[in-house]
Amino acid sequence: MKPMGRLGAGIGWRPEIADAVERLPGLDWVEVVAENVCPGHLPEALLRLRERGTKIVPHGVSLGLGGADRPDPAKLAALGERAVALGAPLVTEHIAFVRTTSPVLEAGHLLPVPRTRDALDVLCENVRIAQDALPVPLALENIAALFSWPGEEMTEGQFLTELVERTGVRLLVDVANLHTNRVNRGEDPAAVLDAIPLEALAYVHVAGGVERDGVWHDTHAHPVPPVVLDLLAELRSRVDPPGVLLERDDDFPAEAELASELAAIRAVVTPGAGTEEDDSPARAREAVAGQDGGPASTTGVAGDGARTRVALGQAALLSALVAGTPVPEGFDRARIRVQSRALAAKRADVIAKLAPELPVILGGRGPYREAFLTYAKSRPMTAGYRRDALDFAEHLLVRDLPADLAARRRLTSWWRERSGARPPHPLVRWARALTGRAA
């Protein structure tokens, strides 16, 4: 595997902190959520960063390479277009599944794949399809999870190692996610770092979170805690990472605080901050065969049987999480309930950001959230957040809500402007209500 080019110290670019990011001292690169930028209409702030030589890496969240279906060619093409438009040295995604097609359900969130042979075969084939379609190398991130799958056949380290050996894909190691999985799933971060091929490391994510009732929530909305910086130091003692990046997605602090967090991260990974352990298991491992973007092995192609088994398991789990069906045997039911509530709350928060008019129309954050969570109990997301916002408004209108006539007229006007259609006739609303559909 070719050595990864140096990235240095970076930050996740978000529109809310675009001005602050441009002024951060010593910034080497930024990462953007791929789905949030349009290649033909890049934000001026990103264009200025690109023009002054700041590297930009698109970070995808919707491919679902760990899902049972083969990657969507349109989504792969869109990710590739963003890489070209940004002049990116690589693109990144997640080891996760995000949807099922039978039934059609969207999680709106990154969910863990089972560490089984079937799931690994499916993931490896999906990764090779993505590598063939993308114009630059691909790196995959380990995700945070609230729960574990029953009947797993491999550890995290074994799963990631075999993934790299079979595909030649690079790894994006999120040390905050390693801490999350230590709290939530009892996994040892040091054992993971010792087991995975760190010669395949593309870069590192660092982020904050919060613990509530014994569950660690990877919020990206809190300061980076010392325990996560300690894990970054653990990683640095094993390898000099090509890049390290601070993630912050919400509740953005003052510019000086962002600069301070970035400086603390940079101090941990600066040469001399850690010691090189030439005899560590990860550094002693022989370099993975193959070149960037090309598979190291072509064994273990996923057959239809493996995809079917993975599809059935993921559909049963996602249905329990978002559609209220029974929790599949072997899962921690309490953790699944926590995850289900978290998914509904995330939907409510994202819709409020995409459509800030809705909380205003419904009388504020409290009434909006109550109405949305009631809707979410019976209406799982099937087509993404923008469609979900329209479906939520239709759900209210079919029930002659909100009760205030002026607010209902405003909601009708809002729905009509964005859907490009007339509100359904009352008879149509009544029929849809009988069949469980929102008008």
Tab-separated table of C-alpha atoms in Angstrom:
chain	number	residue	atom	x	y	z
A	1	MET	CA	0.000	0.000	0.000
A	2	LYS	CA	1.396	3.402	-0.970
A	3	PRO	CA	2.157	5.787	1.913
A	4	MET	CA	-0.688	8.197	2.608
A	5	GLY	CA	0.078	11.827	1.773
A	6	ARG	CA	0.287	14.226	4.721
A	7	LEU	CA	-2.882	16.096	5.607
A	8	GLY	CA	-1.891	17.666	8.915
A	9	ALA	CA	-4.386	19.184	11.371
A	10	GLY	CA	-7.883	19.981	10.166
A	11	ILE	CA	-11.473	20.660	11.143
A	12	GLY	CA	-14.874	19.649	9.886
A	13	TRP	CA	-16.189	22.510	7.740
A	14	ARG	CA	-19.753	23.554	8.515
A	15	PRO	CA	-21.596	26.634	7.179
A	16	GLU	CA	-22.241	27.874	10.728
A	17	ILE	CA	-18.496	28.221	11.412
A	18	ALA	CA	-17.254	28.952	7.899
A	19	ASP	CA	-15.865	32.379	8.786
A	20	ALA	CA	-14.147	31.075	11.912
A	21	VAL	CA	-12.599	28.178	9.987
A	22	GLU	CA	-10.988	30.579	7.501
A	23	ARG	CA	-9.303	32.421	10.373
A	24	LEU	CA	-8.060	29.389	12.326
A	25	PRO	CA	-4.275	29.528	12.693
A	26	GLY	CA	-2.260	26.684	11.239
A	27	LEU	CA	-5.214	24.992	9.555
A	28	ASP	CA	-4.012	22.443	6.998
A	29	TRP	CA	-7.244	20.931	5.663
A	30	VAL	CA	-10.984	20.595	6.092
A	31	GLU	CA	-13.560	17.858	5.690
A	32	VAL	CA	-17.050	18.527	4.319
A	33	VAL	CA	-20.175	16.394	4.498
A	34	ALA	CA	-20.432	15.328	0.870
A	35	GLU	CA	-24.222	15.344	0.726
A	36	ASN	CA	-24.322	18.963	1.953
A	37	VAL	CA	-22.454	20.518	-0.978
A	38	CYS	CA	-23.313	20.822	-4.672
A	39	PRO	CA	-20.395	20.512	-7.114
A	40	GLY	CA	-21.699	23.297	-9.348
A	41	HIS	CA	-22.503	25.688	-6.512
A	42	LEU	CA	-19.764	25.350	-3.917
A	43	PRO	CA	-19.956	27.845	-1.036
A	44	GLU	CA	-17.715	30.875	-1.494
A	45	ALA	CA	-15.924	30.096	1.773
A	46	LEU	CA	-14.967	26.627	0.496
A	47	LEU	CA	-13.787	28.072	-2.805
A	48	ARG	CA	-11.537	30.508	-0.957
A	49	LEU	CA	-10.059	27.678	1.092
A	50	ARG	CA	-9.429	25.641	-2.046
A	51	GLU	CA	-7.805	28.606	-3.815
A	52	ARG	CA	-5.346	29.178	-0.990
A	53	GLY	CA	-4.274	25.531	-1.108
A	54	THR	CA	-6.239	24.076	1.807
A	55	LYS	CA	-7.026	20.436	1.099
A	56	ILE	CA	-10.728	19.507	1.180
A	57	VAL	CA	-11.975	15.954	1.732
A	58	PRO	CA	-15.634	14.978	1.088
A	59	HIS	CA	-17.037	12.750	3.828
A	60	GLY	CA	-20.094	10.735	2.774
A	61	VAL	CA	-22.866	9.640	5.129
A	62	SER	CA	-25.478	8.017	2.864
A	63	LEU	CA	-23.834	5.243	0.812
A	64	GLY	CA	-24.541	2.539	3.371
A	65	LEU	CA	-21.711	0.285	2.198
A	66	GLY	CA	-22.483	-2.135	5.030
A	67	GLY	CA	-26.046	-2.593	3.787
A	68	ALA	CA	-27.290	-5.722	2.066
A	69	ASP	CA	-27.788	-3.993	-1.296
A	70	ARG	CA	-25.051	-3.123	-3.733
A	71	PRO	CA	-24.094	0.566	-3.736
A	72	ASP	CA	-26.381	2.938	-5.615
A	73	PRO	CA	-24.533	4.000	-8.824
A	74	ALA	CA	-26.096	7.467	-8.630
A	75	LYS	CA	-24.820	8.009	-5.088
A	76	LEU	CA	-21.361	6.795	-6.075
A	77	ALA	CA	-21.333	9.135	-9.071
A	78	ALA	CA	-22.418	12.052	-6.882
A	79	LEU	CA	-19.642	11.352	-4.379
A	80	GLY	CA	-17.103	11.143	-7.190
A	81	GLU	CA	-18.313	14.448	-8.648
A	82	ARG	CA	-17.753	16.160	-5.328
A	83	ALA	CA	-14.244	14.729	-5.060
A	84	VAL	CA	-13.378	16.134	-8.488
A	85	ALA	CA	-14.981	19.530	-7.820
A	86	LEU	CA	-13.103	19.897	-4.536
A	87	GLY	CA	-9.786	18.582	-5.857
A	88	ALA	CA	-9.880	16.001	-3.062
A	89	PRO	CA	-6.997	13.563	-2.478
A	90	LEU	CA	-9.470	10.919	-1.259
A	91	VAL	CA	-13.082	10.413	-0.155
A	92	THR	CA	-14.349	8.817	3.030
A	93	GLU	CA	-17.443	6.946	4.154
A	94	HIS	CA	-18.549	4.679	7.011
A	95	ILE	CA	-18.687	1.001	7.863
A	96	ALA	CA	-22.419	1.088	8.451
A	97	PHE	CA	-25.846	0.454	7.018
A	98	VAL	CA	-28.408	3.250	6.752
A	99	ARG	CA	-31.443	1.759	4.979
A	100	THR	CA	-33.269	-1.357	3.883
A	101	THR	CA	-35.186	-1.919	0.651
A	102	SER	CA	-37.556	-4.668	1.770
A	103	PRO	CA	-39.263	-3.005	3.525
A	104	VAL	CA	-38.221	0.456	2.341
A	105	LEU	CA	-36.916	2.160	5.475
A	106	GLU	CA	-34.363	4.905	6.130
A	107	ALA	CA	-32.555	5.078	9.458
A	108	GLY	CA	-31.362	8.653	9.030
A	109	HIS	CA	-28.353	7.480	11.008
A	110	LEU	CA	-25.297	5.229	10.794
A	111	LEU	CA	-26.067	1.775	12.215
A	112	PRO	CA	-23.536	-0.979	12.971
A	113	VAL	CA	-23.132	-4.027	10.774
A	114	PRO	CA	-22.816	-7.462	12.395
A	115	ARG	CA	-19.251	-8.758	12.571
A	116	THR	CA	-20.067	-11.954	10.746
A	117	ARG	CA	-18.647	-13.677	7.674
A	118	ASP	CA	-21.787	-12.933	5.684
A	119	ALA	CA	-21.699	-9.234	6.556
A	120	LEU	CA	-17.963	-9.025	5.815
A	121	ASP	CA	-18.398	-10.677	2.407
A	122	VAL	CA	-21.166	-8.202	1.545
A	123	LEU	CA	-19.153	-5.228	2.789
A	124	CYS	CA	-16.020	-6.251	0.884
A	125	GLU	CA	-17.905	-6.642	-2.387
A	126	ASN	CA	-19.641	-3.294	-1.880
A	127	VAL	CA	-16.312	-1.624	-1.141
A	128	ARG	CA	-14.765	-3.019	-4.322
A	129	ILE	CA	-17.730	-1.731	-6.350
A	130	ALA	CA	-17.256	1.706	-4.784
A	131	GLN	CA	-13.501	1.686	-5.397
A	132	ASP	CA	-14.032	0.900	-9.071
A	133	ALA	CA	-16.499	3.782	-9.421
A	134	LEU	CA	-14.654	6.507	-7.505
A	135	PRO	CA	-11.944	8.686	-9.078
A	136	VAL	CA	-9.840	8.845	-5.884
A	137	PRO	CA	-8.960	6.400	-3.080
A	138	LEU	CA	-11.590	5.498	-0.487
A	139	ALA	CA	-11.197	5.330	3.292
A	140	LEU	CA	-13.801	3.917	5.702
A	141	GLU	CA	-14.588	5.004	9.261
A	142	ASN	CA	-15.357	2.850	12.294
A	143	ILE	CA	-18.661	4.032	13.748
A	144	ALA	CA	-20.018	4.560	17.250
A	145	ALA	CA	-22.851	2.284	18.354
A	146	LEU	CA	-25.317	1.991	21.210
A	147	PHE	CA	-25.775	-1.762	20.879
A	148	SER	CA	-24.139	-4.961	19.661
A	149	TRP	CA	-25.424	-7.642	17.300
A	150	PRO	CA	-25.967	-11.119	18.745
A	151	GLY	CA	-23.937	-14.009	17.367
A	152	GLU	CA	-20.949	-12.020	16.133
A	153	GLU	CA	-18.062	-14.114	14.810
A	154	MET	CA	-15.191	-11.596	14.876
A	155	THR	CA	-13.805	-8.819	17.008
A	156	GLU	CA	-13.680	-5.263	15.686
A	157	GLY	CA	-9.952	-5.623	15.070
A	158	GLN	CA	-10.346	-8.877	13.140
A	159	PHE	CA	-13.211	-7.461	11.073
A	160	LEU	CA	-11.323	-4.291	10.088
A	161	THR	CA	-8.087	-6.153	9.406
A	162	GLU	CA	-9.703	-8.624	7.040
A	163	LEU	CA	-11.599	-5.793	5.325
A	164	VAL	CA	-8.309	-4.032	4.567
A	165	GLU	CA	-6.542	-7.230	3.506
A	166	ARG	CA	-9.323	-8.169	1.071
A	167	THR	CA	-10.002	-4.754	-0.468
A	168	GLY	CA	-6.949	-2.540	0.059
A	169	VAL	CA	-9.259	0.155	1.476
A	170	ARG	CA	-7.809	2.698	3.878
A	171	LEU	CA	-9.101	3.310	7.386
A	172	LEU	CA	-10.403	6.483	8.973
A	173	VAL	CA	-10.037	5.801	12.696
A	174	ASP	CA	-12.369	7.791	14.932
A	175	VAL	CA	-10.922	7.689	18.452
A	176	ALA	CA	-14.112	9.230	19.887
A	177	ASN	CA	-16.024	6.284	18.442
A	178	LEU	CA	-13.560	3.894	20.066
A	179	HIS	CA	-14.374	5.516	23.407
A	180	THR	CA	-18.110	5.362	22.681
A	181	ASN	CA	-17.872	1.633	22.002
A	182	ARG	CA	-15.831	1.131	25.173
A	183	VAL	CA	-18.657	2.623	27.257
A	184	ASN	CA	-21.600	1.211	25.298
A	185	ARG	CA	-20.300	-2.182	24.199
A	186	GLY	CA	-17.454	-2.936	26.603
A	187	GLU	CA	-14.801	-2.986	23.867
A	188	ASP	CA	-11.136	-2.289	24.603
A	189	PRO	CA	-9.836	0.569	22.372
A	190	ALA	CA	-6.222	-0.452	22.901
A	191	ALA	CA	-6.989	-3.979	21.685
A	192	VAL	CA	-8.580	-2.545	18.545
A	193	LEU	CA	-5.579	-0.285	17.897
A	194	ASP	CA	-3.196	-3.204	18.443
A	195	ALA	CA	-5.101	-5.424	16.009
A	196	ILE	CA	-5.856	-3.177	13.037
A	197	PRO	CA	-3.387	-2.460	10.197
A	198	LEU	CA	-2.368	1.099	11.054
A	199	GLU	CA	-0.236	1.246	7.920
A	200	ALA	CA	-3.608	1.629	6.175
A	201	LEU	CA	-4.502	4.706	8.237
A	202	ALA	CA	-5.776	7.642	6.159
A	203	TYR	CA	-6.507	10.030	9.023
A	204	VAL	CA	-8.110	10.319	12.458
A	205	HIS	CA	-11.348	11.863	13.769
A	206	VAL	CA	-11.562	13.471	17.200
A	207	ALA	CA	-14.883	14.638	18.669
A	208	GLY	CA	-16.810	15.256	21.859
A	209	GLY	CA	-19.809	13.574	23.409
A	210	VAL	CA	-21.627	13.132	26.679
A	211	GLU	CA	-22.589	10.236	28.981
A	212	ARG	CA	-26.175	9.917	30.200
A	213	ASP	CA	-27.446	7.027	32.323
A	214	GLY	CA	-24.474	4.846	31.468
A	215	VAL	CA	-24.756	5.440	27.705
A	216	TRP	CA	-22.202	7.514	25.806
A	217	HIS	CA	-23.759	9.703	23.135
A	218	ASP	CA	-21.395	10.683	20.321
A	219	THR	CA	-22.951	14.141	19.922
A	220	HIS	CA	-20.225	16.115	18.102
A	221	ALA	CA	-21.750	19.001	20.087
A	222	HIS	CA	-19.559	18.948	23.209
A	223	PRO	CA	-15.890	19.725	23.855
A	224	VAL	CA	-13.395	16.926	23.269
A	225	PRO	CA	-12.974	15.237	26.682
A	226	PRO	CA	-9.566	14.261	28.099
A	227	VAL	CA	-10.401	10.561	27.744
A	228	VAL	CA	-10.657	10.964	23.949
A	229	LEU	CA	-7.387	12.905	23.804
A	230	ASP	CA	-5.826	10.053	25.781
A	231	LEU	CA	-6.974	7.621	23.094
A	232	LEU	CA	-5.487	9.898	20.438
A	233	ALA	CA	-2.205	9.685	22.341
A	234	GLU	CA	-2.559	5.883	22.436
A	235	LEU	CA	-2.898	5.846	18.670
A	236	ARG	CA	0.009	8.288	18.282
A	237	SER	CA	2.235	5.969	20.318
A	238	ARG	CA	1.699	3.335	17.628
A	239	VAL	CA	1.767	5.403	14.441
A	240	ASP	CA	2.283	8.947	13.187
A	241	PRO	CA	-1.161	9.672	11.667
A	242	PRO	CA	-1.129	11.367	8.244
A	243	GLY	CA	-3.923	13.657	9.410
A	244	VAL	CA	-6.127	14.423	12.379
A	245	LEU	CA	-9.445	16.259	12.296
A	246	LEU	CA	-11.694	17.940	14.867
A	247	GLU	CA	-15.413	17.280	14.319
A	248	ARG	CA	-18.065	19.675	15.614
A	249	ASP	CA	-21.586	19.511	14.196
A	250	ASP	CA	-23.760	21.460	16.624
A	251	ASP	CA	-23.783	23.907	19.551
A	252	PHE	CA	-20.758	25.609	18.038
A	253	PRO	CA	-18.434	27.344	20.534
A	254	ALA	CA	-16.626	30.650	20.159
A	255	GLU	CA	-13.834	30.845	17.614
A	256	ALA	CA	-11.196	30.956	20.348
A	257	GLU	CA	-12.493	27.690	21.817
A	258	LEU	CA	-12.350	25.969	18.439
A	259	ALA	CA	-8.769	27.173	18.001
A	260	SER	CA	-7.886	25.940	21.494
A	261	GLU	CA	-9.335	22.479	20.839
A	262	LEU	CA	-7.476	22.224	17.553
A	263	ALA	CA	-4.245	23.286	19.265
A	264	ALA	CA	-4.711	20.616	21.951
A	265	ILE	CA	-5.207	17.957	19.280
A	266	ARG	CA	-2.182	19.177	17.340
A	267	ALA	CA	-0.053	19.011	20.495
A	268	VAL	CA	-0.902	15.330	20.980
A	269	VAL	CA	0.101	14.297	17.463
A	270	THR	CA	3.108	16.610	16.997
A	271	PRO	CA	6.261	14.500	16.512
A	272	GLY	CA	7.788	13.944	19.906
A	273	ALA	CA	4.453	14.009	21.721
A	274	GLY	CA	4.313	10.219	21.485
A	275	THR	CA	6.901	7.468	21.122
A	276	GLU	CA	7.352	5.248	18.113
A	277	GLU	CA	6.784	1.611	19.038
A	278	ASP	CA	8.570	-0.294	16.282
A	279	ASP	CA	7.853	-3.635	17.918
A	280	SER	CA	4.120	-3.041	18.424
A	281	PRO	CA	1.813	-5.572	16.752
A	282	ALA	CA	0.366	-3.016	14.354
A	283	ARG	CA	3.725	-1.643	13.194
A	284	ALA	CA	5.299	-5.088	12.905
A	285	ARG	CA	2.599	-6.282	10.535
A	286	GLU	CA	3.726	-6.733	6.950
A	287	ALA	CA	2.371	-4.053	4.607
A	288	VAL	CA	-0.954	-4.897	3.026
A	289	ALA	CA	-0.625	-6.059	-0.561
A	290	GLY	CA	-2.104	-4.050	-3.423
A	291	GLN	CA	-2.270	-0.385	-4.383
A	292	ASP	CA	-4.616	2.398	-3.307
A	293	GLY	CA	-8.150	1.836	-4.542
A	294	GLY	CA	-7.442	-1.726	-5.709
A	295	PRO	CA	-8.353	-4.929	-3.929
A	296	ALA	CA	-5.630	-6.874	-2.159
A	297	SER	CA	-7.642	-10.048	-2.609
A	298	THR	CA	-10.669	-11.123	-4.606
A	299	THR	CA	-11.722	-13.948	-2.316
A	300	GLY	CA	-15.041	-14.111	-0.537
A	301	VAL	CA	-17.384	-12.569	-3.097
A	302	ALA	CA	-20.802	-12.197	-1.497
A	303	GLY	CA	-23.301	-14.649	-2.892
A	304	ASP	CA	-27.042	-14.098	-3.044
A	305	GLY	CA	-27.453	-16.231	0.063
A	306	ALA	CA	-25.165	-13.979	2.122
A	307	ARG	CA	-26.923	-10.836	0.903
A	308	THR	CA	-30.313	-12.339	1.683
A	309	ARG	CA	-29.287	-13.315	5.220
A	310	VAL	CA	-27.797	-9.879	5.878
A	311	ALA	CA	-30.895	-8.211	4.400
A	312	LEU	CA	-33.257	-10.166	6.634
A	313	GLY	CA	-31.300	-9.347	9.764
A	314	GLN	CA	-30.974	-5.654	8.973
A	315	ALA	CA	-34.634	-5.328	7.996
A	316	ALA	CA	-35.782	-6.916	11.256
A	317	LEU	CA	-33.546	-4.622	13.282
A	318	LEU	CA	-34.388	-1.400	11.444
A	319	SER	CA	-38.099	-2.183	11.567
A	320	ALA	CA	-37.838	-2.553	15.340
A	321	LEU	CA	-35.961	0.743	15.581
A	322	VAL	CA	-38.190	2.922	13.434
A	323	ALA	CA	-41.476	1.074	12.841
A	324	GLY	CA	-42.266	-0.385	16.252
A	325	THR	CA	-42.026	-4.068	15.301
A	326	PRO	CA	-40.756	-6.572	17.908
A	327	VAL	CA	-37.070	-6.474	18.772
A	328	PRO	CA	-35.286	-9.427	17.136
A	329	GLU	CA	-34.129	-12.220	19.413
A	330	GLY	CA	-30.742	-11.718	21.063
A	331	PHE	CA	-30.593	-7.908	21.047
A	332	ASP	CA	-30.471	-5.882	24.248
A	333	ARG	CA	-34.036	-4.578	24.300
A	334	ALA	CA	-33.243	-1.670	26.602
A	335	ARG	CA	-30.468	-0.478	24.280
A	336	ILE	CA	-32.714	-0.851	21.246
A	337	ARG	CA	-35.315	1.346	22.964
A	338	VAL	CA	-32.648	3.972	23.665
A	339	GLN	CA	-31.525	3.846	20.034
A	340	SER	CA	-35.113	4.080	18.785
A	341	ARG	CA	-35.771	7.195	20.854
A	342	ALA	CA	-32.486	8.700	19.702
A	343	LEU	CA	-33.367	8.122	16.032
A	344	ALA	CA	-36.760	9.809	16.446
A	345	ALA	CA	-35.191	12.747	18.290
A	346	LYS	CA	-32.568	13.117	15.579
A	347	ARG	CA	-35.284	13.172	12.911
A	348	ALA	CA	-37.067	15.936	14.808
A	349	ASP	CA	-33.870	17.970	15.154
A	350	VAL	CA	-32.835	17.593	11.516
A	351	ILE	CA	-36.303	18.507	10.226
A	352	ALA	CA	-36.309	21.592	12.465
A	353	LYS	CA	-33.021	22.669	10.863
A	354	LEU	CA	-34.139	21.925	7.311
A	355	ALA	CA	-37.532	23.548	7.812
A	356	PRO	CA	-37.206	26.111	10.642
A	357	GLU	CA	-40.653	27.464	9.732
A	358	LEU	CA	-42.350	24.340	11.112
A	359	PRO	CA	-41.583	24.932	14.819
A	360	VAL	CA	-42.691	28.555	14.369
A	361	ILE	CA	-45.977	27.553	12.710
A	362	LEU	CA	-46.671	24.957	15.411
A	363	GLY	CA	-46.121	27.347	18.291
A	364	GLY	CA	-42.532	26.760	19.311
A	365	ARG	CA	-40.020	24.015	19.899
A	366	GLY	CA	-42.074	22.159	22.528
A	367	PRO	CA	-45.324	21.768	20.566
A	368	TYR	CA	-43.369	21.038	17.381
A	369	ARG	CA	-41.310	18.300	19.024
A	370	GLU	CA	-44.349	16.697	20.646
A	371	ALA	CA	-46.207	16.673	17.318
A	372	PHE	CA	-43.221	15.299	15.406
A	373	LEU	CA	-42.465	12.484	17.858
A	374	THR	CA	-46.116	11.442	17.745
A	375	TYR	CA	-45.894	11.361	13.943
A	376	ALA	CA	-42.614	9.425	14.015
A	377	LYS	CA	-44.134	6.588	16.071
A	378	SER	CA	-46.366	5.577	13.173
A	379	ARG	CA	-44.472	6.928	10.169
A	380	PRO	CA	-40.934	5.643	9.633
A	381	MET	CA	-38.785	7.616	7.220
A	382	THR	CA	-38.636	6.086	3.743
A	383	ALA	CA	-37.054	8.680	1.472
A	384	GLY	CA	-34.816	11.099	3.356
A	385	TYR	CA	-35.247	14.157	5.517
A	386	ARG	CA	-36.660	16.609	2.969
A	387	ARG	CA	-39.436	14.212	2.015
A	388	ASP	CA	-39.930	13.522	5.723
A	389	ALA	CA	-40.631	17.208	6.389
A	390	LEU	CA	-43.349	17.240	3.733
A	391	ASP	CA	-44.809	13.964	5.011
A	392	PHE	CA	-44.934	15.402	8.534
A	393	ALA	CA	-46.864	18.450	7.344
A	394	GLU	CA	-49.249	16.224	5.380
A	395	HIS	CA	-49.710	14.015	8.436
A	396	LEU	CA	-50.872	17.038	10.419
A	397	LEU	CA	-53.105	18.438	7.685
A	398	VAL	CA	-54.957	15.181	7.141
A	399	ARG	CA	-55.908	15.308	10.800
A	400	ASP	CA	-56.957	18.964	10.606
A	401	LEU	CA	-53.994	20.009	12.703
A	402	PRO	CA	-52.825	22.300	14.086
A	403	ALA	CA	-56.092	23.180	15.784
A	404	ASP	CA	-55.542	26.906	15.307
A	405	LEU	CA	-57.061	27.782	11.924
A	406	ALA	CA	-54.519	30.495	11.115
A	407	ALA	CA	-51.637	28.135	11.867
A	408	ARG	CA	-53.227	25.420	9.734
A	409	ARG	CA	-53.524	27.857	6.830
A	410	ARG	CA	-49.860	28.771	7.204
A	411	LEU	CA	-48.909	25.097	7.255
A	412	THR	CA	-51.017	24.452	4.145
A	413	SER	CA	-49.313	27.326	2.365
A	414	TRP	CA	-45.880	26.057	3.449
A	415	TRP	CA	-46.665	22.544	2.195
A	416	ARG	CA	-48.058	23.796	-1.119
A	417	GLU	CA	-45.009	25.980	-1.859
A	418	ARG	CA	-42.585	23.092	-1.319
A	419	SER	CA	-44.529	20.175	-2.746
A	420	GLY	CA	-45.638	21.879	-5.933
A	421	ALA	CA	-49.108	20.415	-5.584
A	422	ARG	CA	-52.512	21.298	-4.232
A	423	PRO	CA	-53.434	19.844	-0.833
A	424	PRO	CA	-55.455	16.645	-1.284
A	425	HIS	CA	-59.234	16.821	-1.440
A	426	PRO	CA	-60.880	16.001	1.925
A	427	LEU	CA	-62.145	12.672	0.525
A	428	VAL	CA	-58.594	11.739	-0.469
A	429	ARG	CA	-57.351	12.696	2.986
A	430	TRP	CA	-60.040	10.573	4.586
A	431	ALA	CA	-59.179	7.554	2.415
A	432	ARG	CA	-55.475	7.875	3.117
A	433	ALA	CA	-56.124	8.193	6.818
A	434	LEU	CA	-58.084	4.921	6.749
A	435	THR	CA	-55.149	3.140	5.102
A	436	GLY	CA	-52.559	4.655	7.437
A	437	ARG	CA	-51.074	7.043	4.883
A	438	ALA	CA	-50.608	10.737	5.441
A	439	ALA	CA	-52.298	13.023	2.954
